[in-house]
Protein backbone atom coordinates (compact mmCIF):
# COMPACT_ATOMS: atom_id res chain seq x y z
CA UNK A 1 0.00 0.00 0.00
CA UNK A 2 1.38 3.41 -0.99
CA UNK A 3 1.57 5.83 1.86
CA UNK A 4 -0.22 9.14 1.55
CA UNK A 5 1.87 12.23 2.19
CA UNK A 6 0.99 15.90 2.35
CA UNK A 7 2.97 19.06 3.07
CA UNK A 8 2.66 20.59 6.53
CA UNK A 9 3.81 23.98 7.77
CA UNK A 10 7.04 24.01 9.75
CA UNK A 11 8.85 26.93 11.36
CA UNK A 12 12.55 26.72 12.03
CA UNK A 13 12.63 30.32 13.27
CA UNK A 14 10.10 33.12 13.84
CA UNK A 15 10.72 34.87 10.50
CA UNK A 16 7.41 33.85 8.87
CA UNK A 17 5.64 35.98 11.47
CA UNK A 18 7.54 39.04 10.25
CA UNK A 19 7.80 38.30 6.54
CA UNK A 20 4.16 37.49 5.83
CA UNK A 21 1.00 39.41 6.67
CA UNK A 22 -0.32 36.21 8.24
CA UNK A 23 1.86 33.20 8.97
CA UNK A 24 0.57 29.65 8.72
CA UNK A 25 0.55 27.79 12.00
CA UNK A 26 3.15 25.05 12.42
CA UNK A 27 1.57 21.69 11.68
CA UNK A 28 -1.26 22.85 9.46
CA UNK A 29 -1.67 21.27 6.03
CA UNK A 30 -0.44 23.31 3.08
CA UNK A 31 -1.13 23.79 -0.62
CA UNK A 32 0.93 25.88 -3.02
CA UNK A 33 -1.55 28.77 -2.97
CA UNK A 34 -0.72 30.21 -6.39
CA UNK A 35 -4.44 30.41 -7.15
CA UNK A 36 -4.61 33.45 -4.84
CA UNK A 37 -2.39 35.53 -7.13
CA UNK A 38 -3.53 37.37 -10.22
CA UNK A 39 -0.63 37.55 -12.68
CA UNK A 40 -1.85 40.99 -13.78
CA UNK A 41 -1.68 42.34 -10.21
CA UNK A 42 1.61 40.88 -8.95
CA UNK A 43 3.47 44.16 -9.59
CA UNK A 44 0.99 45.96 -7.31
CA UNK A 45 1.65 43.75 -4.26
CA UNK A 46 3.13 45.33 -1.16
CA UNK A 47 6.32 43.92 0.42
CA UNK A 48 4.51 41.25 2.46
CA UNK A 49 2.36 40.30 -0.52
CA UNK A 50 5.49 39.98 -2.67
CA UNK A 51 7.09 37.75 -0.01
CA UNK A 52 4.03 35.48 -0.04
CA UNK A 53 4.06 35.44 -3.83
CA UNK A 54 7.77 34.69 -4.02
CA UNK A 55 8.05 31.92 -1.44
CA UNK A 56 4.84 31.11 0.42
CA UNK A 57 2.96 27.86 0.78
CA UNK A 58 -0.67 28.50 1.82
CA UNK A 59 -2.03 27.08 5.09
CA UNK A 60 -5.41 25.44 4.59
CA UNK A 61 -6.78 26.41 8.00
CA UNK A 62 -5.38 29.92 8.50
CA UNK A 63 -4.91 31.01 4.88
CA UNK A 64 -1.54 32.16 6.22
CA UNK A 65 1.83 31.56 4.60
CA UNK A 66 4.75 29.26 5.37
CA UNK A 67 8.23 29.49 3.88
CA UNK A 68 8.89 25.80 4.43
CA UNK A 69 6.82 22.65 4.20
CA UNK A 70 7.65 19.29 5.68
CA UNK A 71 6.59 16.07 3.95
CA UNK A 72 4.28 14.32 6.41
CA UNK A 73 2.42 11.01 6.40
CA UNK A 74 -1.34 11.54 6.36
CA UNK A 75 -4.15 9.14 7.02
CA UNK A 76 -7.08 8.95 4.58
CA UNK A 77 -9.18 10.63 7.28
CA UNK A 78 -6.71 13.53 7.55
CA UNK A 79 -6.66 13.88 3.77
CA UNK A 80 -10.47 13.98 3.68
CA UNK A 81 -10.56 16.50 6.52
CA UNK A 82 -8.02 18.73 4.72
CA UNK A 83 -10.06 18.46 1.52
CA UNK A 84 -13.30 19.41 3.27
CA UNK A 85 -11.60 22.29 5.08
CA UNK A 86 -10.03 23.68 1.90
CA UNK A 87 -13.35 23.42 0.05
CA UNK A 88 -15.06 25.31 2.87
CA UNK A 89 -12.35 28.03 2.71
CA UNK A 90 -12.95 28.34 -1.04
CA UNK A 91 -16.61 29.06 -0.33
CA UNK A 92 -16.00 31.38 2.66
CA UNK A 93 -12.94 33.29 1.48
CA UNK A 94 -12.96 33.06 -2.30
CA UNK A 95 -16.66 33.05 -3.12
CA UNK A 96 -16.92 29.63 -4.74
CA UNK A 97 -20.49 29.25 -6.07
CA UNK A 98 -21.21 26.13 -4.02
CA UNK A 99 -19.53 23.43 -1.98
CA UNK A 100 -19.49 20.94 -4.87
CA UNK A 101 -17.53 23.31 -7.14
CA UNK A 102 -15.28 24.25 -4.24
CA UNK A 103 -14.63 20.60 -3.44
CA UNK A 104 -13.61 19.87 -7.05
CA UNK A 105 -11.13 22.77 -7.02
CA UNK A 106 -9.86 21.81 -3.56
CA UNK A 107 -9.37 18.23 -4.71
CA UNK A 108 -7.12 19.42 -7.55
CA UNK A 109 -5.09 21.64 -5.24
CA UNK A 110 -4.66 18.93 -2.62
CA UNK A 111 -3.71 16.33 -5.24
CA UNK A 112 -1.03 18.70 -6.53
CA UNK A 113 0.22 19.29 -2.97
CA UNK A 114 0.39 15.51 -2.43
CA UNK A 115 2.35 15.12 -5.68
CA UNK A 116 5.06 17.36 -4.22
CA UNK A 117 5.53 14.87 -1.38
CA UNK A 118 7.12 12.06 -3.36
CA UNK A 119 9.99 12.14 -0.86
CA UNK A 120 10.66 10.48 2.49
CA UNK A 121 8.67 11.80 5.44
CA UNK A 122 10.34 14.75 7.18
CA UNK A 123 11.87 16.07 3.94
CA UNK A 124 11.69 19.86 3.78
CA UNK A 125 10.28 21.61 0.72
CA UNK A 126 10.75 25.21 -0.37
CA UNK A 127 8.93 27.11 -3.10
CA UNK A 128 10.10 29.84 -5.44
CA UNK A 129 7.34 31.49 -7.45
CA UNK A 130 7.99 33.89 -10.33
CA UNK A 131 6.07 35.72 -12.99
CA UNK A 132 7.39 34.83 -16.44
CA UNK A 133 5.86 36.16 -19.65
CA UNK A 134 2.64 36.98 -17.82
CA UNK A 135 2.27 33.54 -16.20
CA UNK A 136 2.98 32.33 -12.69
CA UNK A 137 5.68 29.70 -12.51
CA UNK A 138 6.46 27.59 -9.44
CA UNK A 139 9.75 25.84 -8.71
CA UNK A 140 10.01 23.50 -5.74
CA UNK A 141 13.22 22.60 -3.97
CA UNK A 142 14.02 19.76 -1.63
CA UNK A 143 16.13 20.55 1.44
CA UNK A 144 17.95 17.53 2.83
CA UNK A 145 19.98 17.22 6.03
CA UNK A 146 23.68 17.21 5.40
CA UNK A 147 25.31 14.38 7.33
CA UNK A 148 28.76 14.26 5.79
CA UNK A 149 30.04 17.66 7.00
CA UNK A 150 32.65 18.00 9.75
CA UNK A 151 31.08 18.75 13.14
CA UNK A 152 32.86 22.11 13.49
CA UNK A 153 31.65 23.41 10.10
CA UNK A 154 28.36 25.24 9.80
CA UNK A 155 26.62 26.00 6.53
CA UNK A 156 22.89 26.47 6.54
CA UNK A 157 22.52 25.43 2.91
CA UNK A 158 24.61 23.62 0.39
CA UNK A 159 23.58 23.82 -3.23
CA UNK A 160 23.96 20.70 -5.33
CA UNK A 161 23.16 20.59 -9.02
CA UNK A 162 20.37 18.21 -9.97
CA UNK A 163 19.65 17.01 -13.46
CA UNK A 164 16.60 18.72 -14.87
CA UNK A 165 15.28 22.18 -15.16
CA UNK A 166 17.85 24.25 -13.27
CA UNK A 167 16.71 22.68 -10.01
CA UNK A 168 18.84 22.63 -6.87
CA UNK A 169 18.84 20.40 -3.84
CA UNK A 170 19.66 22.22 -0.64
CA UNK A 171 21.06 20.64 2.49
CA UNK A 172 20.34 22.08 5.91
CA UNK A 173 21.57 20.87 9.28
CA UNK A 174 18.28 20.84 11.19
CA UNK A 175 19.92 19.60 14.39
CA UNK A 176 22.14 22.68 14.64
CA UNK A 177 19.33 25.02 13.65
CA UNK A 178 17.03 23.46 16.23
CA UNK A 179 19.66 23.85 18.95
CA UNK A 180 20.31 27.47 18.06
CA UNK A 181 23.96 26.79 17.21
CA UNK A 182 25.95 29.60 15.70
CA UNK A 183 29.01 29.42 13.45
Coordinates of C-alpha atoms in Angstrom, one line a residue:
X1 CA 0.0 0.0 0.0
X2 CA 1.4 3.4 -1.0
X3 CA 1.6 5.8 1.9
X4 CA -0.2 9.1 1.5
X5 CA 1.9 12.2 2.2
X6 CA 1.0 15.9 2.4
X7 CA 3.0 19.1 3.1
X8 CA 2.7 20.6 6.5
X9 CA 3.8 24.0 7.8
X10 CA 7.0 24.0 9.8
X11 CA 8.8 26.9 11.4
X12 CA 12.6 26.7 12.0
X13 CA 12.6 30.3 13.3
X14 CA 10.1 33.1 13.8
X15 CA 10.7 34.9 10.5
X16 CA 7.4 33.8 8.9
X17 CA 5.6 36.0 11.5
X18 CA 7.5 39.0 10.3
X19 CA 7.8 38.3 6.5
X20 CA 4.2 37.5 5.8
X21 CA 1.0 39.4 6.7
X22 CA -0.3 36.2 8.2
X23 CA 1.9 33.2 9.0
X24 CA 0.6 29.7 8.7
X25 CA 0.5 27.8 12.0
X26 CA 3.2 25.1 12.4
X27 CA 1.6 21.7 11.7
X28 CA -1.3 22.9 9.5
X29 CA -1.7 21.3 6.0
X30 CA -0.4 23.3 3.1
X31 CA -1.1 23.8 -0.6
X32 CA 0.9 25.9 -3.0
X33 CA -1.6 28.8 -3.0
X34 CA -0.7 30.2 -6.4
X35 CA -4.4 30.4 -7.1
X36 CA -4.6 33.5 -4.8
X37 CA -2.4 35.5 -7.1
X38 CA -3.5 37.4 -10.2
X39 CA -0.6 37.5 -12.7
X40 CA -1.9 41.0 -13.8
X41 CA -1.7 42.3 -10.2
X42 CA 1.6 40.9 -9.0
X43 CA 3.5 44.2 -9.6
X44 CA 1.0 46.0 -7.3
X45 CA 1.7 43.7 -4.3
X46 CA 3.1 45.3 -1.2
X47 CA 6.3 43.9 0.4
X48 CA 4.5 41.3 2.5
X49 CA 2.4 40.3 -0.5
X50 CA 5.5 40.0 -2.7
X51 CA 7.1 37.8 0.0
X52 CA 4.0 35.5 0.0
X53 CA 4.1 35.4 -3.8
X54 CA 7.8 34.7 -4.0
X55 CA 8.0 31.9 -1.4
X56 CA 4.8 31.1 0.4
X57 CA 3.0 27.9 0.8
X58 CA -0.7 28.5 1.8
X59 CA -2.0 27.1 5.1
X60 CA -5.4 25.4 4.6
X61 CA -6.8 26.4 8.0
X62 CA -5.4 29.9 8.5
X63 CA -4.9 31.0 4.9
X64 CA -1.5 32.2 6.2
X65 CA 1.8 31.6 4.6
X66 CA 4.7 29.3 5.4
X67 CA 8.2 29.5 3.9
X68 CA 8.9 25.8 4.4
X69 CA 6.8 22.7 4.2
X70 CA 7.7 19.3 5.7
X71 CA 6.6 16.1 4.0
X72 CA 4.3 14.3 6.4
X73 CA 2.4 11.0 6.4
X74 CA -1.3 11.5 6.4
X75 CA -4.2 9.1 7.0
X76 CA -7.1 8.9 4.6
X77 CA -9.2 10.6 7.3
X78 CA -6.7 13.5 7.6
X79 CA -6.7 13.9 3.8
X80 CA -10.5 14.0 3.7
X81 CA -10.6 16.5 6.5
X82 CA -8.0 18.7 4.7
X83 CA -10.1 18.5 1.5
X84 CA -13.3 19.4 3.3
X85 CA -11.6 22.3 5.1
X86 CA -10.0 23.7 1.9
X87 CA -13.3 23.4 0.0
X88 CA -15.1 25.3 2.9
X89 CA -12.3 28.0 2.7
X90 CA -13.0 28.3 -1.0
X91 CA -16.6 29.1 -0.3
X92 CA -16.0 31.4 2.7
X93 CA -12.9 33.3 1.5
X94 CA -13.0 33.1 -2.3
X95 CA -16.7 33.1 -3.1
X96 CA -16.9 29.6 -4.7
X97 CA -20.5 29.3 -6.1
X98 CA -21.2 26.1 -4.0
X99 CA -19.5 23.4 -2.0
X100 CA -19.5 20.9 -4.9
X101 CA -17.5 23.3 -7.1
X102 CA -15.3 24.2 -4.2
X103 CA -14.6 20.6 -3.4
X104 CA -13.6 19.9 -7.1
X105 CA -11.1 22.8 -7.0
X106 CA -9.9 21.8 -3.6
X107 CA -9.4 18.2 -4.7
X108 CA -7.1 19.4 -7.5
X109 CA -5.1 21.6 -5.2
X110 CA -4.7 18.9 -2.6
X111 CA -3.7 16.3 -5.2
X112 CA -1.0 18.7 -6.5
X113 CA 0.2 19.3 -3.0
X114 CA 0.4 15.5 -2.4
X115 CA 2.3 15.1 -5.7
X116 CA 5.1 17.4 -4.2
X117 CA 5.5 14.9 -1.4
X118 CA 7.1 12.1 -3.4
X119 CA 10.0 12.1 -0.9
X120 CA 10.7 10.5 2.5
X121 CA 8.7 11.8 5.4
X122 CA 10.3 14.8 7.2
X123 CA 11.9 16.1 3.9
X124 CA 11.7 19.9 3.8
X125 CA 10.3 21.6 0.7
X126 CA 10.8 25.2 -0.4
X127 CA 8.9 27.1 -3.1
X128 CA 10.1 29.8 -5.4
X129 CA 7.3 31.5 -7.4
X130 CA 8.0 33.9 -10.3
X131 CA 6.1 35.7 -13.0
X132 CA 7.4 34.8 -16.4
X133 CA 5.9 36.2 -19.6
X134 CA 2.6 37.0 -17.8
X135 CA 2.3 33.5 -16.2
X136 CA 3.0 32.3 -12.7
X137 CA 5.7 29.7 -12.5
X138 CA 6.5 27.6 -9.4
X139 CA 9.7 25.8 -8.7
X140 CA 10.0 23.5 -5.7
X141 CA 13.2 22.6 -4.0
X142 CA 14.0 19.8 -1.6
X143 CA 16.1 20.5 1.4
X144 CA 17.9 17.5 2.8
X145 CA 20.0 17.2 6.0
X146 CA 23.7 17.2 5.4
X147 CA 25.3 14.4 7.3
X148 CA 28.8 14.3 5.8
X149 CA 30.0 17.7 7.0
X150 CA 32.7 18.0 9.8
X151 CA 31.1 18.8 13.1
X152 CA 32.9 22.1 13.5
X153 CA 31.7 23.4 10.1
X154 CA 28.4 25.2 9.8
X155 CA 26.6 26.0 6.5
X156 CA 22.9 26.5 6.5
X157 CA 22.5 25.4 2.9
X158 CA 24.6 23.6 0.4
X159 CA 23.6 23.8 -3.2
X160 CA 24.0 20.7 -5.3
X161 CA 23.2 20.6 -9.0
X162 CA 20.4 18.2 -10.0
X163 CA 19.6 17.0 -13.5
X164 CA 16.6 18.7 -14.9
X165 CA 15.3 22.2 -15.2
X166 CA 17.9 24.2 -13.3
X167 CA 16.7 22.7 -10.0
X168 CA 18.8 22.6 -6.9
X169 CA 18.8 20.4 -3.8
X170 CA 19.7 22.2 -0.6
X171 CA 21.1 20.6 2.5
X172 CA 20.3 22.1 5.9
X173 CA 21.6 20.9 9.3
X174 CA 18.3 20.8 11.2
X175 CA 19.9 19.6 14.4
X176 CA 22.1 22.7 14.6
X177 CA 19.3 25.0 13.6
X178 CA 17.0 23.5 16.2
X179 CA 19.7 23.8 19.0
X180 CA 20.3 27.5 18.1
X181 CA 24.0 26.8 17.2
X182 CA 26.0 29.6 15.7
X183 CA 29.0 29.4 13.5

